[in-house]
Amino acid sequence: MEYNFREIEAKWISFWKSNKSYKVSEDSSKQKYYVLDMFPYPSGAGLHVGHPLGYIASDVLARYKKLEGYNVLHPMGYDSFGLPAEQYAIQTGQHPAITTDKNIERYRNQLDQLGFCYDWDRELRTSSPDYYKWTQWIFKQLFDCYYDERLNKAVRISALVSEFEISGNQNVQATNDCESVFSSKDWMSFDAAKKEATLQQYRLAYLADSWVNWCPELGTVLANDEIVNGKSERGGHPVMQKKMRQWSMRIKAYAERLLKDLDHLDWTDSIKEQQRNWIGKSVGCSVLFEVESHTESIEVFTTRPDTIFGVSFMVLAPEHPLVKEITTNENRTAVLDYQRAASKKTERDRQSDVKTISGQNTGAFVIHPLSGEKIQIWIADYVLASYGTGAVMAVPCGDQRDFDFAKYFDIEIKNIFDNIDVSEAAHIEKWGTLKDSSFLNGLEVVAAIKKVIQILEAKSLGKGTTNYRLRDAVFSRQRYWGEPFPIFYQENIPKTVSDENLPIELPKVDSYLPTQQGEPPLARADKSSWNYFAGDRMEYNTMPGWAGSSWYFLRYMDPSNEVEFVSKEKSDYWNQVDLYIGGAEHATGHLLYSRFWTKFLFDQGYISFDEPFKKLINQGMILGKSSFVYRLLDRNTFVSKGKIQGKETQPIHVDISLVENNKLDLDGFKKWRPDYSDASFVLEDNGDYVCGEEVEKMSKSKFNVETPDDLIQKYGADTLRLYEMFLGPIEQSKPWDTKGISGVHNFLRKCWRLYCNADGSSILKENEPTKDELKTLHKTIKRIREDLDRYSLNTCVSTFMIAVNAFTDYKCNNKVVLESFLILLAPYAPHFCEELWMKSGQKEGSLFEASYPNYDEKHLVEDSFDYPISFNGKMRFKVNLSLSLNREEILKEVEGLELTKKWLDGKNPKKIIVVPGKIVNIVL
RNA sequence: GCUCGAGUGGUGGAAUUGGUAGACACGCCGGACUUAAAAUCCUGUGCUCUUUGGGGCGUGCGGGUUCAAGUCCCGCCUCGAGUACCA
């Protein structure tokens, strides 16, 4: 009987299911290993061949670790809140939960076919109330905490309130937005609303008016990482700036820890670098500039305080709150016009406009804090309101943007660098000696920075500070299909819902659109539609997509706990994710937010680790390979690729299911589309129609989408698993091409024949294994173990092939050898190996209860080696010599050879290098 | 512009600390089996010259270090990803 993958795969999938083979529980006698896939958003399109790449890799490694004796946690679930289901709901009126369930079912079927060893009893869905109850609960904890910069961790807000009561906020060192200083007496005099408003400036989850990225098409705000090239990541709609009252997360408080702890993570440099850039730490100094004839000062942030004597003007962001106050009457109209124009610009406009210089003089002046000079104040949109203080001291001789601005508006450019020419461009490098800079004259950059900060601090005019580009994360969305907040309002004061009333479930609404007043869809729900209602109204916003995914890896550890989000005992056992596999597109979103929440939960003592993912692998994208046919212009004739030269043809995408190895199935093609039914062809000389090909992203319109379903039908899941791994290194993007799949399939069939007769009966014998058989086996064990340990999954497949080729050559049918080999192969081809394991007489249970073989050095010992003999580094011939020979003996053997004499050509070698077991190099 | 990757046969890729470049597979050429095809098996396959013994050239390009470089160093080029007025 030939290898019948359909029957075998169906059989073992149902075996595993009915035996709950992949159920895991905490077991302190075993070492744990946690392998996690980034869980998918269940879209309507189902999985294409790119999706399973990471899942297969994690499954191989999970099964390997299991066979090695680890207790492996390998769960799967769904990130099931999201925009597509809601957009569909808006169009059709169907509740997004229904669409989502349907899509999940489809995903599950596809995942099941691939033979993954997930413990499905741990499945979770972020949109299920059992789950989002705890997302809401975590939100409450964030709401109830602030960040204490002395303890360098999150602390309960009640501690802060006590401090306010005793001594006000003057000694508090916390990450906050509070600009006023108040005493304990002040605090006591605040009414409830004022107290809460003040606390909001400290809470880690807080409500504030902030500039947000508003997407009118989607009717919601978006986080920075949800915007790609100035357009919404989902849908590609325009995005504009708008000031709105929004929930935010004070992630800034964690900036330094998020940055510093990257060093210990086993992630790729590229992801770490992206996070570093996103956090964007810059060390510098804040300086106060007093506004002339006003009481206010303007605070600027600069990384180059050493250039302070080069300041020629000040620039404020157009949105800066002081602009209104300081603008002189003569300039008022022009300034207002400029502000209006700037506010209309979308982020995208600002980006594409980088080269246009614009700005407006306010007519006001600041006094230079050290020289006492009068300095003009401008506004310009190259200064961003949301970074630093929204104001810069412009030093044209040391900053190119300031330089360009000064040139454009004809402002004086002072040169404070000795012997450096700044007539053409600013000197932006961080070196040089200062001049015309009072007490900084003659100093180099680093020394000058140190000195000027010292002096500014002594005079209370400035302070050494650190700035981060990372902004607090906007946490509310004006959408329906997301977690409701555990918040209600009483007289406009936000209050949290008590734990026993969680979860706040999504209420029924009559439509998923905003209300006529522009309120989010939840505002449509009347009082009785909420499962809990308190105060004057519930919060109408919902949480963003990243809420549920920021902690899901914790819930898998204890998925049905009804009293805690995860028990301490279980999170202590499973601990960090040992291996996390997923796409690199989450570099600054999900991966940063998960780290933030993990650190917070650690600070509060709920878990005992402060980084979620120890090792991260980013799987590359699988690209589609499109096929083309070439149609003669205006005719229904298609020309094979080899014959198109000299003809005017138009390439047309053709469905890749009609093409195999670039050869077109002509009958299928004629049936594909009605207008091709009477097509004629110009064929190659051998009668084939050869198609052209191109690598592109997979998409329906290019007819190049490969679903795993078709391939599993044709070759089986084991072949697909092996093939996806065989394609190349997991991290690399690569084109999908089914050309090679038959090779992998043939490998399995060839392997099958080692174990079975044509009638399907086992041909394994309990004879003595030969030396060669043992050598091949143990060499294979060694290589596979080494490769799996360094996540080199593609080279393992080659190693399997080499072994099977060798066993076939040896006509090996030794039971011990071939059974060991089955265990090696099993993580890649689980159904296949289970079947052969059973056939070989292992009646009881599953192969995965066996243990992974170890290699024995003694079988690997070679007694001779084909020494490459090279002359001047070029290999000329080989000679087989015993490995027991030492350097001198090898030399003697080699010198005596005829071939050596030939290549020496009568010359005396200058030098001979002998590396035993490796190479001989003769230098002439 | 800046940051980070990557460039190896016709194709996907291998070469783990510098030591036989091209493993393994696809594709292709030729052969066996077959009435024929499919399947299977065998042989060859980096380019190039050749008197068929073998020779020359070869890991994006140009230098360098070394007995020896795909691998290390310097300078370029190309492609991909991320980011973008961050003071």
JSON list of C-alpha atoms in Angstrom, two decimals, chain A residues 15 55 71 180 207 213 263 284 340 362 381 423 491 506-507 552 665 690 708 805 819 825 838 851 854:
[
{"chain": "A", "resi": 15, "resn": "PHE", "atom": "CA", "xyz": [-6.88, 10.01, 17.66]},
{"chain": "A", "resi": 55, "resn": "TYR", "atom": "CA", "xyz": [2.67, 28.08, 13.44]},
{"chain": "A", "resi": 71, "resn": "ASN", "atom": "CA", "xyz": [6.25, 20.14, 29.99]},
{"chain": "A", "resi": 180, "resn": "SER", "atom": "CA", "xyz": [0.65, 73.45, 39.30]},
{"chain": "A", "resi": 207, "resn": "LEU", "atom": "CA", "xyz": [-8.52, 60.90, 30.92]},
{"chain": "A", "resi": 213, "resn": "ASN", "atom": "CA", "xyz": [-4.96, 61.17, 15.17]},
{"chain": "A", "resi": 263, "resn": "ASP", "atom": "CA", "xyz": [19.50, 44.67, 26.31]},
{"chain": "A", "resi": 284, "resn": "GLY", "atom": "CA", "xyz": [19.86, 67.26, 27.20]},
{"chain": "A", "resi": 340, "resn": "ARG", "atom": "CA", "xyz": [-5.36, 78.31, 11.22]},
{"chain": "A", "resi": 362, "resn": "THR", "atom": "CA", "xyz": [4.98, 86.93, 16.80]},
{"chain": "A", "resi": 381, "resn": "ASP", "atom": "CA", "xyz": [5.16, 74.11, 12.08]},
{"chain": "A", "resi": 423, "resn": "SER", "atom": "CA", "xyz": [28.28, 80.20, 5.63]},
{"chain": "A", "resi": 491, "resn": "GLU", "atom": "CA", "xyz": [-21.49, 64.49, 37.61]},
{"chain": "A", "resi": 506, "resn": "LEU", "atom": "CA", "xyz": [-21.11, 45.12, 25.26]},
{"chain": "A", "resi": 507, "resn": "PRO", "atom": "CA", "xyz": [-24.70, 46.34, 25.18]},
{"chain": "A", "resi": 552, "resn": "TYR", "atom": "CA", "xyz": [-3.18, 37.23, 26.60]},
{"chain": "A", "resi": 665, "resn": "ASP", "atom": "CA", "xyz": [-3.10, 23.41, -18.26]},
{"chain": "A", "resi": 690, "resn": "VAL", "atom": "CA", "xyz": [5.17, 28.02, -20.72]},
{"chain": "A", "resi": 708, "resn": "PRO", "atom": "CA", "xyz": [-3.14, 25.55, 2.67]},
{"chain": "A", "resi": 805, "resn": "ASN", "atom": "CA", "xyz": [18.96, 8.59, 0.93]},
{"chain": "A", "resi": 819, "resn": "GLU", "atom": "CA", "xyz": [12.45, 3.79, 14.92]},
{"chain": "A", "resi": 825, "resn": "LEU", "atom": "CA", "xyz": [11.23, 13.22, 12.02]},
{"chain": "A", "resi": 838, "resn": "MET", "atom": "CA", "xyz": [2.23, 1.99, 15.10]},
{"chain": "A", "resi": 851, "resn": "SER", "atom": "CA", "xyz": [11.83, 10.36, 24.21]},
{"chain": "A", "resi": 854, "resn": "ASN", "atom": "CA", "xyz": [20.68, 11.16, 21.99]}
]
